[in-house]
Each structure stands twice: as C-alpha cells, then as structure tokens.
XYZ file of C-alpha atoms in Angstrom:
498
model
C -0.020 0.008 -0.005
C 3.046 2.354 -0.053
C 2.229 3.298 -3.525
C -1.201 4.657 -2.400
C 0.489 7.431 -0.350
C -0.511 10.822 -1.539
C 1.682 14.032 -0.958
C 0.030 17.150 0.721
C 0.599 19.034 -2.412
C -1.618 16.758 -4.481
C -4.282 16.624 -1.740
C -4.328 20.327 -1.871
C -4.395 20.431 -5.645
C -7.162 17.970 -5.694
C -9.058 20.072 -3.044
C -9.041 23.224 -5.230
C -11.334 21.483 -7.628
C -13.969 21.260 -5.015
C -13.411 24.951 -4.240
C -14.436 25.556 -7.891
C -17.339 23.357 -7.630
C -18.528 25.006 -4.392
C -18.259 28.507 -5.678
C -21.121 27.264 -7.978
C -22.914 24.860 -5.712
C -23.205 27.079 -2.597
C -24.628 29.808 -4.918
C -27.262 27.412 -6.125
C -28.173 26.162 -2.833
C -28.250 29.606 -1.064
C -29.053 32.122 -3.549
C -30.513 30.548 -6.747
C -34.177 30.493 -5.628
C -34.100 33.786 -3.928
C -32.537 35.175 -7.032
C -35.319 33.961 -9.295
C -38.068 35.348 -6.983
C -36.555 38.664 -6.048
C -34.391 39.525 -9.046
C -36.129 37.800 -11.828
C -39.483 38.386 -10.240
C -40.806 34.800 -10.562
C -43.593 33.404 -8.390
C -42.227 31.082 -5.759
C -43.761 28.007 -7.116
C -42.652 28.669 -10.827
C -39.092 29.393 -9.502
C -39.138 26.089 -7.648
C -40.395 24.403 -10.837
C -37.448 25.859 -12.774
C -35.293 24.427 -9.955
C -36.770 21.073 -10.159
C -36.882 20.591 -13.886
C -33.255 21.813 -14.444
C -31.928 19.707 -11.547
C -33.672 16.450 -12.713
C -32.391 17.127 -16.153
C -28.889 17.015 -14.930
C -29.709 14.072 -12.590
C -30.745 12.009 -15.598
C -27.651 12.983 -17.433
C -25.387 11.976 -14.517
C -25.366 8.175 -14.896
C -24.548 8.627 -18.651
C -21.461 10.759 -17.650
C -20.273 8.260 -15.259
C -20.434 5.502 -17.787
C -18.744 7.469 -20.385
C -16.031 8.462 -17.832
C -15.618 4.776 -16.787
C -14.949 3.985 -20.586
C -12.591 7.031 -21.108
C -8.986 6.000 -21.763
C -6.254 8.616 -22.207
C -2.649 9.075 -21.209
C -4.066 11.200 -18.282
C -6.362 8.668 -17.045
C -10.190 8.187 -17.098
C -11.336 11.052 -14.938
C -8.542 13.763 -14.784
C -9.080 14.935 -18.479
C -12.847 15.559 -17.850
C -11.743 17.957 -15.297
C -9.881 19.995 -18.042
C -12.257 19.547 -20.771
C -15.336 20.823 -18.826
C -13.581 23.646 -16.974
C -14.305 26.503 -19.338
C -17.986 25.800 -20.340
C -18.813 25.078 -16.755
C -17.744 28.569 -15.930
C -19.336 30.319 -18.804
C -22.661 28.604 -18.108
C -22.316 29.692 -14.448
C -22.195 33.385 -15.539
C -25.267 32.848 -17.732
C -27.412 31.450 -15.075
C -27.173 34.703 -13.082
C -27.477 36.997 -16.066
C -30.650 38.708 -17.242
C -30.523 39.593 -20.829
C -33.266 42.485 -20.426
C -36.226 39.989 -20.829
C -39.484 41.683 -19.244
C -42.148 39.089 -20.112
C -42.234 36.532 -16.931
C -42.997 33.548 -19.166
C -39.905 34.390 -21.354
C -37.951 35.055 -18.086
C -38.937 31.544 -16.784
C -37.924 29.901 -20.039
C -34.408 31.739 -20.010
C -33.968 30.745 -16.460
C -34.869 27.196 -17.186
C -32.594 26.756 -20.238
C -29.590 28.392 -18.716
C -30.068 26.464 -15.486
C -30.208 23.180 -17.224
C -27.008 24.007 -19.218
C -25.305 24.861 -15.868
C -26.574 21.705 -14.096
C -25.506 19.528 -17.020
C -21.936 21.090 -17.059
C -21.928 20.699 -13.090
C -22.463 17.097 -13.439
C -20.170 16.628 -16.379
C -17.509 18.256 -14.143
C -18.230 17.027 -10.548
C -18.725 13.360 -11.386
C -15.343 12.807 -12.770
C -13.876 14.964 -10.197
C -15.424 12.991 -7.451
C -14.501 9.656 -9.201
C -10.948 10.935 -9.385
C -10.952 11.096 -5.687
C -11.899 7.248 -5.652
C -8.897 6.384 -7.657
C -6.147 8.617 -6.298
C -5.770 6.250 -3.356
C -7.355 3.173 -1.794
C -5.587 3.330 1.637
C -8.173 4.040 4.301
C -6.513 6.735 6.156
C -5.114 8.500 3.099
C -8.542 8.554 1.654
C -10.079 9.959 4.679
C -7.259 12.553 4.802
C -7.712 13.519 1.193
C -11.393 14.194 1.708
C -10.651 16.005 5.018
C -8.483 18.461 3.175
C -10.833 18.616 0.290
C -13.703 19.569 2.457
C -11.499 21.909 4.513
C -11.085 23.708 1.220
C -14.787 23.568 0.594
C -15.441 25.394 3.766
C -13.253 28.185 2.361
C -15.447 28.372 -0.681
C -18.612 28.224 1.515
C -17.202 31.075 3.622
C -16.537 33.285 0.412
C -19.812 32.502 -1.269
C -22.197 32.598 1.685
C -20.307 35.448 3.463
C -19.262 37.763 0.665
C -22.010 37.340 -2.188
C -24.483 39.846 -0.849
C -21.865 42.484 0.129
C -20.138 42.033 -3.140
C -23.487 42.387 -5.084
C -24.045 45.641 -3.135
C -20.542 46.791 -3.923
C -20.471 45.975 -7.636
C -24.059 47.386 -7.952
C -22.661 50.913 -7.372
C -24.170 53.900 -5.669
C -27.255 53.528 -7.893
C -28.047 50.196 -6.627
C -27.805 48.299 -9.947
C -28.760 44.700 -8.651
C -28.314 43.052 -11.813
C -24.841 44.505 -12.600
C -24.006 43.528 -9.077
C -24.874 39.939 -9.524
C -23.240 39.715 -12.902
C -19.769 41.087 -11.836
C -19.890 38.965 -8.539
C -20.640 35.702 -10.498
C -17.979 36.560 -13.109
C -15.312 37.004 -10.436
C -16.199 33.723 -8.898
C -16.131 32.019 -12.285
C -12.687 33.161 -13.157
C -11.410 31.804 -9.731
C -13.160 28.534 -10.453
C -11.529 28.204 -13.845
C -8.175 28.611 -12.500
C -8.518 26.281 -9.725
C -9.855 23.595 -12.029
C -6.743 23.812 -14.118
C -4.495 23.345 -10.968
C -6.556 20.231 -10.095
C -5.738 18.728 -13.479
C -2.195 19.387 -13.513
C -1.484 18.452 -9.768
C -3.123 14.967 -9.492
C -2.797 11.463 -10.935
C -4.827 8.173 -10.754
C -3.353 5.152 -9.021
C -6.163 2.729 -8.897
C -6.976 1.117 -12.170
C -9.884 -1.524 -13.079
C -8.723 -5.193 -13.114
C -6.733 -5.732 -16.299
C -9.054 -8.639 -17.409
C -12.209 -6.570 -16.832
C -14.113 -6.381 -20.096
C -16.705 -3.569 -20.981
C -20.201 -4.730 -19.777
C -22.392 -1.886 -19.217
C -25.517 -3.816 -18.174
C -23.498 -5.908 -15.635
C -21.865 -2.887 -14.234
C -25.281 -1.286 -13.679
C -26.976 -4.275 -12.236
C -24.200 -5.079 -9.834
C -23.924 -1.465 -8.636
C -27.561 -0.716 -8.060
C -28.031 -4.155 -6.288
C -25.260 -3.346 -3.851
C -26.691 -2.838 -0.292
C -24.016 -0.199 0.638
C -24.578 1.747 -2.607
C -28.382 1.743 -2.013
C -28.170 2.969 1.337
C -25.989 5.805 0.439
C -28.067 6.647 -2.621
C -31.000 7.323 -0.144
C -28.646 9.157 2.283
C -27.401 11.562 -0.350
C -30.727 12.157 -1.706
C -32.317 13.276 1.419
C -29.151 15.102 2.657
C -29.193 17.151 -0.472
C -33.040 17.770 -0.366
C -32.443 19.086 3.032
C -29.413 21.064 2.360
C -31.155 22.710 -0.602
C -34.372 23.336 1.365
C -32.683 24.707 4.512
C -29.997 26.842 2.695
C -32.547 28.468 0.457
C -34.970 29.221 3.196
C -32.489 30.639 5.593
C -32.023 33.519 3.219
C -35.903 34.371 3.432
C -35.725 33.502 7.138
C -33.091 36.329 7.777
C -34.909 38.925 5.672
C -38.378 38.439 6.729
C -38.603 36.510 9.954
C -35.637 38.145 11.863
C -36.316 41.653 13.336
C -34.002 43.903 11.422
C -33.540 46.453 14.289
C -32.580 43.701 16.674
C -30.120 42.354 14.094
C -28.645 45.631 13.545
C -28.162 46.163 17.359
C -26.570 42.601 17.410
C -23.942 43.220 14.587
C -23.346 46.629 16.302
C -22.016 44.852 19.401
C -19.596 43.317 16.964
C -18.364 46.537 15.727
C -20.022 45.947 12.296
C -22.292 49.267 12.349
C -21.403 52.988 11.727
C -24.688 55.118 11.677
C -22.660 58.315 11.940
C -20.046 57.433 9.260
C -17.173 58.446 11.413
C -15.536 55.272 12.273
C -11.944 54.936 10.909
C -9.075 52.367 11.123
C -7.582 49.717 9.039
C -10.003 46.835 9.708
C -12.904 49.361 9.400
C -11.502 50.233 5.919
C -11.269 46.569 4.920
C -14.659 45.569 6.192
C -16.332 48.831 4.553
C -14.624 48.078 1.147
C -16.589 44.687 1.089
C -19.787 46.538 2.258
C -19.736 44.670 5.639
C -20.305 47.644 7.641
C -24.016 48.716 8.404
C -24.739 52.271 8.217
C -28.392 51.941 8.793
C -30.880 49.136 10.077
C -31.837 48.451 6.315
C -28.321 47.168 5.976
C -28.797 44.609 8.706
C -30.214 41.702 6.363
C -27.303 41.317 3.928
C -24.650 41.883 6.548
C -26.304 39.823 9.262
C -26.981 37.014 7.045
C -23.497 37.207 5.693
C -22.109 36.998 9.103
C -24.429 34.095 10.116
C -23.028 32.051 7.092
C -19.315 33.031 7.672
C -19.431 31.929 11.370
C -21.030 28.829 10.300
C -18.478 28.124 7.690
C -15.700 28.847 10.143
C -17.008 26.509 12.716
C -17.395 23.827 10.057
C -13.846 24.309 8.995
C -12.724 23.930 12.563
C -15.010 20.918 12.943
C -13.561 19.152 9.804
C -9.946 19.699 10.905
C -10.277 18.735 14.460
C -13.052 16.156 14.538
C -13.684 14.456 11.141
C -10.706 12.267 10.786
C -10.308 11.779 14.521
C -13.949 10.438 15.037
C -13.655 8.382 11.715
C -10.536 6.637 12.836
C -11.868 6.034 16.388
C -15.511 5.118 15.979
C -15.614 4.454 12.016
C -17.248 6.567 9.366
C -20.795 4.865 9.880
C -21.222 5.414 13.631
C -19.681 8.992 13.426
C -21.995 9.837 10.569
C -25.217 8.429 12.498
C -24.527 10.403 15.697
C -23.716 13.675 14.001
C -26.518 13.606 11.765
C -28.867 13.103 14.463
C -27.537 16.166 16.470
C -27.565 18.149 13.234
C -31.394 17.215 12.926
C -31.937 18.073 16.537
C -30.337 21.682 16.130
C -32.059 22.310 12.685
C -35.593 21.634 14.321
C -34.718 24.054 16.966
C -34.639 27.059 14.450
C -38.460 27.098 15.013
C -38.135 28.149 18.485
C -36.430 31.701 18.540
C -38.419 34.933 18.497
C -37.674 37.366 15.733
C -35.668 39.448 18.298
C -33.709 36.646 19.836
C -30.625 36.927 17.606
C -28.192 35.488 19.989
C -30.246 32.322 20.102
C -30.380 32.007 16.348
C -26.546 32.576 16.018
C -25.812 30.084 18.938
C -27.855 27.379 16.982
C -25.949 28.222 13.859
C -22.688 27.506 15.730
C -23.971 24.351 17.323
C -25.537 23.016 14.017
C -22.383 23.706 11.919
C -19.923 22.069 14.521
C -21.899 18.765 14.696
C -22.395 18.640 10.998
C -18.821 19.233 10.046
C -17.750 15.623 10.475
C -20.118 14.240 7.925
C -19.111 16.427 5.143
C -15.806 14.831 4.211
C -17.030 11.280 5.417
C -19.946 11.310 3.021
C -17.603 11.184 0.020
C -15.015 8.952 1.741
C -17.892 6.541 2.163
C -18.814 6.582 -1.487
C -15.374 5.841 -2.368
C -15.650 2.751 -0.117
C -18.817 1.696 -1.883
C -17.001 1.756 -5.124
C -14.440 -0.560 -3.456
C -17.110 -2.694 -2.132
C -18.644 -3.259 -5.604
C -15.073 -4.427 -6.705
C -14.697 -6.394 -3.598
C -17.913 -8.481 -4.141
C -18.036 -8.538 -8.016
C -14.298 -8.303 -9.018
C -15.321 -5.481 -11.262
C -14.680 -1.712 -10.845
C -17.204 0.958 -12.048
C -16.084 4.068 -10.108
C -17.692 6.554 -12.392
C -20.997 4.835 -12.331
C -20.915 4.620 -8.506
C -20.267 8.356 -8.268
C -22.608 9.177 -11.005
C -25.518 7.350 -9.183
C -24.627 9.544 -6.037
C -24.547 12.638 -8.351
C -28.094 11.692 -9.532
C -29.200 11.574 -6.034
C -27.427 14.917 -5.225
C -28.996 16.644 -8.100
C -32.369 15.331 -7.735
C -32.156 16.244 -4.080
C -31.078 19.695 -4.850
C -34.020 20.247 -7.289
C -36.655 18.706 -4.902
C -35.370 20.769 -2.057
C -35.575 23.895 -4.008
C -38.985 23.059 -5.523
C -40.292 22.172 -2.025
C -39.189 25.449 -0.675
C -40.816 27.344 -3.529
C -43.975 25.359 -3.288
C -44.286 25.848 0.588
C -43.617 29.642 0.213
C -46.210 29.935 -2.403
C -48.666 27.793 -0.364
C -48.207 30.124 2.572
C -48.642 33.353 0.512
C -45.232 34.539 0.008
C -45.195 37.442 -2.448
C -42.374 37.580 -4.896
C -40.150 40.869 -5.326
C -41.633 42.295 -2.129
C -38.540 43.423 -0.244
C -40.113 44.934 2.773
C -42.794 42.700 4.743
C -44.482 39.371 4.237
C -47.701 38.236 5.837
C -47.862 36.359 9.083
C -48.892 33.318 7.249
C -45.892 33.525 4.831
C -43.458 34.070 7.661
C -44.748 30.851 9.253
C -44.035 28.989 5.936
C -40.537 30.392 6.109
C -40.009 29.260 9.658
C -41.331 25.540 8.755
C -39.023 25.188 5.878
C -36.130 26.432 7.958
C -36.602 24.145 10.925
C -39.015 21.348 11.304
C -39.293 20.152 7.691
C -35.538 19.771 7.060
C -35.110 18.216 10.522
C -37.595 15.505 9.418
C -35.709 14.889 6.135
C -32.545 14.507 7.941
C -34.079 11.774 10.031
C -34.886 9.808 6.931
C -31.144 9.929 6.051
C -30.318 8.575 9.490
C -32.619 5.564 8.774
C -30.946 4.946 5.489
C -27.675 4.781 7.313
C -28.889 2.058 9.571
C -28.756 -0.245 6.385
C -25.323 0.677 5.613
C -23.287 -2.375 6.289
C -19.646 -1.202 5.869
C -18.341 -0.802 9.422
C -14.770 0.070 10.460
C -13.754 -3.610 10.787
C -15.427 -4.587 7.502
C -13.666 -1.794 5.664
C -10.261 -2.911 7.084
C -10.835 -6.461 5.893
C -12.170 -5.332 2.436
C -9.256 -3.014 1.781
C -6.796 -5.715 2.729
C -8.293 -8.252 0.279
C -8.341 -5.520 -2.561
C -4.796 -4.552 -1.844
C -3.677 -8.142 -1.937
C -5.638 -8.609 -5.428
C -4.079 -5.466 -6.758
C -0.619 -6.504 -5.726
C -0.911 -9.866 -7.327
C -2.020 -8.212 -10.564
C 1.059 -5.997 -10.478
C 3.310 -9.034 -9.917
C 1.761 -10.903 -12.871
C-alpha cells in the first residue's frame, strides 16, 4: 500500500477542484431560488419548478456521464481529462445562469432561467462526477482517503465562507451607488467563475490516478449497472445522499428568507453593532474598518442589517465547519468508524435544525448560537460522505471483481442533483402555499413568515431523520472496511506481480 500514499501538495491541488465546484454549488443552494423570486421576479412555485426541472435534467444525465467516464482512456487517465475539458464551459454557463438579458415578460424570463440553469446543471454534473470519481482512484488506503477528503472539505469550507459570506456585500458593492442589482450579480458571479476556472486547471495538473480496473475486466455496461444498483451499501448511500441534499437545498434556500423576513431587522442591527459592524454616523476609522467597509460589511443603517447579518451568520457557520472538519472528522472516523460517526452527527444536526423554529424574531443570540452548534456537529459528516462513496466503489469491486467508479459516483450525483431540485422546489412550493409575495422586499404576511419558519426548521429536520434511517442499513463498518481494503490490496498487488 506504500504506492497509495499521496503528498500534501496533491491533496491540496485536488481540493481546489471542489473549491471551484462550491463557488457554484453554494450559490445554487443559498441564492438561486431567491435570485429567481426577488431579482427575476418569478413566483415562488414557478421558481421552484425551474429549479426542479433543471436539476432533474442534470440528474438523468449524470449516470450517462459516469458510464462515459468509466470508458474513457487517455494518457492522463479516465477522470482527470474531464476536469480539464469541462472547466471553461462550466464557468461560462455559471455566468449565464445569473445574467438577465433584459427580458421583461415573465414567461420568457422563466424559459431563459430554465434553459440557462439546465445547461449549468449538466455542466456541473459533467465536471463534478469525474472530479469525485478521481478522488476514488487517487488512493485506496483508508487513512489516506479520509485525509484526502478532510483536506478537500476544509477547502470547501473556504468556498462556503466566501460565497455565503461575501456574495450579498459584493453584489451591493458592484451594484454601485445607484443600486444596480443585476450589474452587481453579474460582476460577482464573473469574479467567482474566473477563480473557479483557474482552480480546475490546478486540479488537473497536480493529480494522478493510481487505482485501475482489473486488467482482465471487459466492458459490460449492463453488468456494471446491475451489480452497482443491487449493492446494499450503494443503495443505502443513494437514499442518504438524496435526503441530505433535499435538506441542504431546502434549509440553505429558506434561511435567506428567514433572515430577511422573520428576523427583526432592528434587533439584528443592534446585534451586529455589538461586534463593531455598524457605523450610523459614518465617522469610524481604522484599518479593519476600511477593509470591512470596502466589502460593504459595515451597516450604516438598519436596512443594511439583512445582508450583513446573513453574511455574518454564514461566515461564522463556515468557520465552525472548518474547525470541525480539521479537529473532529478524521479523529472520530478513525476512532469510531465512518458509519457510527455519521449517524450520531446527523442526529444532532437534525435536532439543532428543528430548534430554529423556537427563537423569537428578536432573539438574535439564540439564532446565532444554533448556527454554531449545528455547524459543529454537521462538520464531520461533510468529508465522510464522499469517503464512504469511495468505500462503496471498493465494495462493488470487492464483491464482484469489477470496478465501476464513475457509475458509482454518478449514481450519487443523480441523488445529489435530484435532491437539490426537490429541495428547491419544495421550498418554493411551501412559500407559495403560505402566501409569499415575490419581489416584495419589505414585509410578508404572518402566514408567509410561518411557512418560512417551517422550511427553515421542522421540515428539514424530518428529512435529515430519513437519512439517518438509511444509514442504519449501511453495512460497511470500520472492521469490515479494514478487511475489504486488505483483500483488495492483495488482489491489486497480485495483478502487479503478474
């Protein structure tokens, strides 16, 4: 297994690819639906339908991409070249999905949103599936794979911090004094797209594939599909990924509305003032003040509280997740195994998510406290999920003597994209059912606010619970994984000797 060791530089280079993906993914989860309702002016259910249709289109393309990747053979490997080939179109479609070409008629706006989002989702799948599959063939050694994913998702927290924390201030900054919101969105997304493109190139040039399919393995698409979808660990993780990403999409989208309409803006303004982020008189000075104000992270009046308060909420959550991944993920997985760590952490995440229903609009400290607790207990699950998918690809090979890494990961990408679409559609549908009025930036009715509270707390907590049930049927324990990796290592060594 010495040949399975991976340098820190390669782990870091690989991780930058997921920074690129999350500069897009975090935007889709947190801001896409609200962009459609409050910038494009689409009604909640219509925006949710756009979200659902686009994500399902990408979901059904995902297995095809996985199959093609498994059958790609180049001097760079099977999966690395796809990271390169898709990098530019991926970033171009990212910009187009947040660009309004000046269409006024709402039916045509919905059509443009649907087409541009479908193109983005398909390109997201075409990039993320080979990227995730690449992580499954860089190394098969248990600790190295866990370490690789820990570094990868530490980098993801950086992207999460930037997107969730700086998007609204950057939109405001680039929008200029006249408040040109569309210009602000276009310039912000273009900046993120340029960074994403550069990082994908680094990922391609800094990584290599070490695990190859058995030399005698013949192409048999039907057999690969049959054996993968009948694999119990794969089925358990498929359900887990589906419901986790329904929940991530639902909760991430709804918290944007939660902060704008449910949270009392004066109380939020006073809260961020205790952190030195307000300046009503315009007289504050100093280096850090200048830095924060340059990113529009200083509130000069209560109406600024939403964008800065929500950005602060997200940045603190990302920072705690970063610390949780660094300090807890690998330690807990090595001590208790991935499965047991995941179950306990996901249960606590569901509990703290449900508690977001409890705070009153003025109880800002309670809301931020829940954010810190939820982020901490959820953090260990982030890298473990993708490490477990790599274990599932190994399990299919272990049982069937056939490897189909791309199809294993593409199935999970199907679940991810379907979950993303269902979560966004569910959020839009609930908001419409409770009377949310699109494009109304001042107040919503008490009924609409109640819907916002439900999709921010009780409903996502229940969906997390379904993921926990799916994990109970996942059979790859710590001891089982050790045995499986030992057998696979012996098989691969025997092939090398031959």
